[in-house]
XYZ file of C-alpha atoms in Angstrom:
388
model
C 22.140 -26.720 26.447
C 19.066 -26.877 24.607
C 17.577 -23.123 24.075
C 13.885 -22.282 23.522
C 12.395 -20.001 21.262
C 8.908 -18.676 22.899
C 6.432 -16.246 20.568
C 3.640 -14.401 21.153
C 1.167 -11.756 19.607
C 0.660 -8.939 21.796
C -3.050 -8.834 23.262
C -4.426 -5.152 21.209
C -2.886 -6.468 18.406
C -5.380 -9.469 18.044
C -7.766 -7.645 19.147
C -7.172 -4.959 16.444
C -6.542 -7.327 14.044
C -10.276 -9.299 14.599
C -12.000 -5.525 14.677
C -9.854 -4.036 11.428
C -9.312 -6.378 8.481
C -6.497 -5.501 6.276
C -9.415 -4.586 3.488
C -10.936 -2.137 6.271
C -7.801 -0.645 7.117
C -7.526 3.429 5.839
C -4.796 2.505 3.228
C -2.459 4.767 0.885
C -3.120 3.598 -2.974
C 0.177 3.562 -5.120
C -2.183 5.420 -7.767
C -2.228 8.965 -5.362
C 1.596 9.385 -5.770
C 3.485 10.344 -9.010
C 6.514 9.160 -8.048
C 7.616 5.681 -10.294
C 9.500 4.545 -6.888
C 8.576 6.020 -3.229
C 9.074 4.915 0.467
C 7.438 6.204 4.440
C 10.035 4.978 6.658
C 9.869 4.773 10.412
C 13.057 6.431 11.380
C 13.605 5.108 14.921
C 13.575 1.542 13.790
C 13.809 1.843 9.914
C 10.410 -0.003 9.158
C 9.052 0.570 5.628
C 5.779 1.977 6.804
C 4.486 2.096 2.782
C 6.358 1.420 -0.591
C 5.104 1.558 -4.266
C 8.493 -0.462 -6.020
C 10.356 0.960 -2.697
C 13.153 -2.059 -3.777
C 13.033 -1.107 -7.590
C 16.493 0.074 -8.615
C 16.669 3.453 -9.636
C 19.042 6.244 -10.879
C 19.040 9.093 -7.692
C 20.593 12.499 -8.876
C 21.863 14.464 -6.212
C 19.842 12.756 -3.299
C 23.462 10.834 -3.719
C 25.157 14.173 -1.776
C 22.956 12.416 1.601
C 25.914 9.989 1.487
C 28.555 12.601 -0.034
C 27.978 14.983 2.962
C 28.406 12.251 5.092
C 31.614 10.416 4.549
C 32.715 13.953 4.293
C 32.164 14.544 7.744
C 33.344 10.849 9.207
C 36.165 10.979 7.193
C 37.181 14.555 6.439
C 38.205 18.099 8.741
C 35.765 20.885 8.451
C 39.024 22.930 8.725
C 41.182 21.449 5.815
C 41.534 23.404 2.721
C 40.898 20.892 -0.409
C 42.408 22.284 -4.102
C 40.149 22.554 -7.225
C 41.543 20.207 -10.200
C 40.720 20.931 -13.405
C 37.978 18.031 -13.443
C 36.890 19.438 -10.471
C 35.990 22.788 -12.308
C 34.623 21.392 -15.683
C 31.501 19.754 -14.076
C 28.429 20.771 -15.285
C 25.318 23.002 -13.545
C 24.504 23.191 -11.464
C 27.422 24.028 -9.884
C 29.786 26.585 -7.460
C 31.918 27.697 -10.282
C 34.994 26.973 -8.769
C 38.069 27.549 -10.710
C 41.414 25.210 -11.168
C 43.801 26.161 -8.114
C 41.719 27.600 -5.981
C 41.227 26.094 -2.110
C 38.370 25.774 -0.386
C 36.948 24.879 3.041
C 35.589 21.354 3.414
C 32.730 23.441 5.695
C 32.005 25.914 3.102
C 32.171 23.086 0.438
C 29.131 20.903 2.450
C 27.166 24.030 2.562
C 27.080 23.859 -1.277
C 26.995 20.645 -1.637
C 23.601 20.437 0.711
C 21.565 23.834 -0.195
C 22.511 24.123 -3.532
C 23.468 20.615 -5.061
C 26.618 22.375 -6.208
C 28.411 19.126 -8.974
C 31.811 20.894 -8.510
C 31.963 20.940 -4.903
C 31.295 17.176 -4.515
C 34.437 16.287 -6.391
C 36.211 19.122 -4.890
C 35.139 17.317 -1.366
C 35.699 13.800 -3.202
C 39.645 14.435 -4.471
C 40.275 16.261 -1.083
C 39.681 13.353 1.032
C 40.271 10.288 -1.314
C 42.326 11.668 -3.489
C 40.779 10.632 -6.650
C 36.348 10.034 -7.073
C 36.735 6.415 -7.352
C 38.615 6.383 -4.098
C 35.645 8.602 -2.492
C 33.323 6.287 -4.027
C 34.733 3.446 -2.505
C 34.382 4.784 0.989
C 30.530 5.735 0.407
C 30.061 1.955 -1.133
C 31.944 0.710 2.120
C 29.438 3.016 4.018
C 26.435 1.831 2.468
C 27.235 -2.591 2.521
C 27.805 -1.293 6.646
C 24.384 0.062 6.520
C 22.799 -3.007 4.665
C 21.820 -1.146 1.680
C 23.032 -3.809 -0.866
C 21.249 -2.152 -4.086
C 22.590 0.673 -3.608
C 25.722 1.732 -5.801
C 27.703 4.784 -5.883
C 29.903 5.796 -9.095
C 30.044 9.490 -8.921
C 29.672 12.086 -5.175
C 27.434 14.305 -7.270
C 24.716 12.282 -8.767
C 25.620 12.677 -12.468
C 23.816 10.166 -14.502
C 26.861 6.917 -14.985
C 26.564 3.657 -15.977
C 25.622 1.651 -12.345
C 25.118 4.747 -10.258
C 21.667 3.638 -8.700
C 19.749 2.637 -4.939
C 16.608 2.356 -4.270
C 14.313 3.964 -2.577
C 14.123 1.628 0.676
C 17.739 2.201 0.915
C 17.642 5.896 0.252
C 15.898 6.406 3.085
C 18.080 3.972 5.069
C 20.559 6.345 4.445
C 19.180 9.118 5.408
C 17.917 7.770 8.653
C 21.720 6.784 9.586
C 22.666 11.093 8.046
C 19.916 12.444 10.869
C 22.002 10.744 12.997
C 24.975 13.583 12.722
C 24.162 16.818 14.557
C 26.159 19.050 11.947
C 24.906 17.220 8.839
C 21.482 18.320 10.708
C 22.738 21.941 10.964
C 24.285 22.313 7.508
C 20.467 20.637 6.080
C 18.410 23.083 8.219
C 20.483 26.045 7.165
C 18.259 28.676 4.805
C 21.427 30.737 3.813
C 25.079 30.977 3.801
C 28.202 32.964 2.888
C 31.851 32.150 2.435
C 34.867 33.176 0.820
C 37.344 30.742 -1.478
C 40.515 30.541 0.978
C 42.663 33.445 -0.256
C 39.179 35.860 0.187
C 39.386 36.754 -3.386
C 35.347 35.272 -3.791
C 32.619 36.019 -1.839
C 29.815 33.094 -2.107
C 26.344 32.788 -1.111
C 24.282 29.693 -1.070
C 20.727 29.421 -0.324
C 18.828 26.199 0.168
C 16.285 24.567 -2.514
C 14.638 22.223 0.144
C 11.643 24.247 -0.180
C 10.229 21.240 2.267
C 11.618 22.888 5.328
C 9.474 26.250 5.158
C 6.301 24.717 3.902
C 5.938 21.691 5.785
C 5.147 21.506 9.733
C 8.309 19.461 11.255
C 10.675 18.931 8.340
C 14.089 18.682 10.021
C 15.958 17.928 6.615
C 15.689 16.850 2.990
C 17.616 16.753 -0.297
C 16.523 17.276 -3.786
C 17.663 15.770 -6.952
C 17.359 15.890 -10.583
C 19.014 14.823 -13.753
C 17.626 13.606 -17.069
C 17.544 9.911 -16.291
C 16.264 9.921 -12.448
C 13.672 12.133 -12.891
C 12.902 14.611 -9.814
C 13.754 12.931 -6.952
C 13.579 13.699 -3.081
C 14.194 12.655 0.494
C 12.557 14.557 3.125
C 12.654 13.986 6.801
C 9.857 15.195 9.096
C 9.638 15.439 13.174
C 6.427 15.778 14.241
C 3.599 14.360 17.139
C 6.888 12.277 18.724
C 7.627 10.501 15.296
C 10.268 10.469 12.659
C 9.074 10.401 9.023
C 11.417 9.482 6.236
C 9.888 10.069 3.139
C 12.011 9.242 -0.566
C 10.089 9.775 -3.922
C 12.480 8.626 -6.975
C 11.388 9.385 -10.833
C 8.678 11.961 -9.532
C 7.874 13.837 -12.819
C 10.068 15.621 -15.751
C 9.891 19.503 -16.796
C 7.922 20.956 -16.392
C 6.490 18.552 -13.298
C 9.042 20.093 -10.521
C 6.103 20.324 -7.821
C 5.060 16.711 -8.518
C 8.238 15.682 -5.460
C 5.952 17.879 -2.963
C 2.915 16.620 -3.520
C 4.139 13.021 -3.276
C 6.137 14.053 -0.172
C 2.874 16.101 1.442
C 0.797 12.609 1.392
C 3.339 10.447 2.410
C 3.566 12.084 5.452
C 0.475 12.746 6.462
C -0.293 8.889 5.279
C 2.302 8.606 8.222
C 1.052 11.208 10.677
C -2.713 10.323 10.590
C -2.681 6.863 10.251
C 0.095 5.337 12.278
C 0.608 5.988 16.166
C 2.717 4.609 18.903
C 1.952 1.520 20.844
C 4.326 0.002 23.459
C 5.399 -3.579 22.048
C 4.792 -4.905 25.340
C 1.143 -4.277 26.030
C -0.165 -7.410 26.562
C 2.287 -9.597 26.075
C 3.036 -12.180 28.650
C 5.976 -11.060 31.552
C 8.903 -13.603 31.945
C 9.229 -15.833 34.840
C 12.097 -18.447 36.778
C 14.797 -19.827 34.824
C 16.443 -22.857 36.408
C 19.985 -22.538 37.850
C 22.138 -26.004 37.660
C 24.289 -26.338 40.684
C 22.878 -23.459 42.313
C 21.882 -22.700 45.847
C 18.304 -21.197 44.774
C 17.606 -23.385 41.889
C 15.788 -21.081 39.812
C 16.046 -17.099 39.638
C 13.651 -14.506 38.020
C 14.331 -12.890 34.563
C 13.219 -9.783 32.820
C 13.467 -7.718 29.714
C 15.467 -4.758 30.164
C 14.403 -1.777 28.490
C 11.568 -0.860 26.182
C 10.010 -0.366 23.277
C 7.442 1.758 21.197
C 6.031 1.175 17.510
C 4.487 3.319 15.098
C 1.679 0.806 14.305
C -1.251 1.110 12.205
C -4.815 -0.081 13.088
C -4.475 -3.793 12.835
C -1.155 -4.495 12.589
C 0.448 -7.023 15.277
C 3.837 -7.075 17.105
C 5.358 -9.940 17.516
C 7.782 -10.657 20.561
C 10.126 -13.989 20.367
C 12.489 -15.200 23.617
C 15.332 -16.657 23.078
C 16.516 -18.212 25.952
C 17.960 -21.249 28.029
C 15.473 -23.914 29.786
C 18.769 -23.663 32.602
C 21.554 -21.652 33.051
C 25.185 -22.742 35.602
C 25.470 -21.535 38.848
C 26.693 -18.767 40.028
C 24.297 -16.725 38.343
C 25.295 -12.846 38.663
C 22.261 -10.251 38.697
C 21.785 -8.445 35.886
C 23.437 -11.275 33.611
C 22.059 -11.110 30.337
C 21.245 -14.934 29.507
C 18.945 -13.916 26.005
C 17.387 -11.733 23.590
C 13.957 -10.565 23.561
C 13.165 -9.830 19.646
C 10.729 -7.404 18.834
C 8.868 -7.501 15.484
C 5.993 -5.133 14.195
C 4.430 -7.584 11.244
C 7.274 -9.106 9.611
C 9.930 -6.307 10.641
C 12.435 -7.074 13.032
C 12.617 -3.478 14.872
C 14.250 -4.064 18.211
C 16.524 -6.683 20.234
C 16.292 -6.444 23.356
C 18.576 -8.502 26.261
C 16.990 -10.827 28.523
C 18.651 -10.336 32.066
C 18.277 -12.520 35.409
C 16.406 -10.207 38.388
C 18.467 -12.230 40.924
C 21.804 -13.982 41.475
C 22.200 -17.647 42.670
C 25.844 -18.458 44.101
C 26.711 -22.265 43.439
C 25.961 -24.862 45.864
C 28.728 -25.863 47.826
C 30.210 -28.908 50.080
C 28.843 -27.552 53.108
C 25.670 -26.359 51.681
C 24.784 -30.350 50.972
C 25.626 -31.662 54.352
C 23.323 -28.174 55.773
C 20.660 -29.328 53.509
C 21.264 -33.440 54.174
C 20.928 -32.182 57.892
C 17.822 -30.445 57.549
C 16.550 -33.426 55.471
C 17.086 -35.211 58.510
C 15.351 -33.334 61.170
C 12.406 -33.042 58.997
C 12.292 -36.504 58.537
C 13.025 -37.209 62.445
C 10.796 -34.930 63.592
C 7.734 -36.516 61.301
C 8.719 -39.794 62.664
C 8.378 -39.078 65.826
C 5.205 -37.139 65.736
């Protein structure tokens, strides 16, 4: 059965493109950012709204711990107690200062990991869940592949410089977009201060959140800082404001003493997204679907439509393209609500959504008696016309 693939540009997009050429549109210049690599992403659908070397493979320092935290939440138990190995205790600064033989709850370690970025806590978590750093990193890499990250590779769970440990700004943003779907992850990264004790109660610790963007930028809901000598200052942050979810990533954003450059760049990225992008319905100005022929159907056709709605963040002059993929005819019987195809929604060239095309009504398969009834009706109509 031959399928038809029909594509439409929204009228609003066409009109905007005529009124405002790309050269006239307000854009963000790469030169405005200190970071060597940066990305602004729509957290709702993963579309990259701005990129400066966003696909360049880079070290990412402690932004690594976003994935470490997610793997711990998905594979470990918050109440589990993990022992400290001599290797974990040997980690360099920044560290909690755990000692070999001590035990810590996973939940407490995750606050240490995400608020103060302690390197030893990351190793305790990795060894506690997977038995080894290598085993834990295998879980991290498996998750990265599931998320479509092809240029990300984890060698350490804490982000310390290591050969082959890298990501891209675009893929780190994708990982963050996945992480914020986890409520526990959000709760941890939004906590300003947290106090806990080693399992025996012998020592007590207080950790404080180093993500200054939480309190300095309205709407910031999560983020993770990072720094190593190889990676420079790095940051991934998430802002929810004006019904927008914006994820910003800056990598290699200066070296000491330029610690504040990452906040400068993040403000520029997020403000650009807030100012230049607004919501538009994906189906604004798009022709509605009509009917599909039903082979051997009693009615012979059924009306079809797209289920669901998609609202996209778009800049002036950007187009939405909707492609309908569905057959020219389907076989009876047909049930109401049966999926017969898919509508693909593109913002420029980014696939933002795929929605089902379903039947709005059903159609029964024509039976022998139906054929006789139709033949009788045709005979009576012909007889009536012949005899005036």
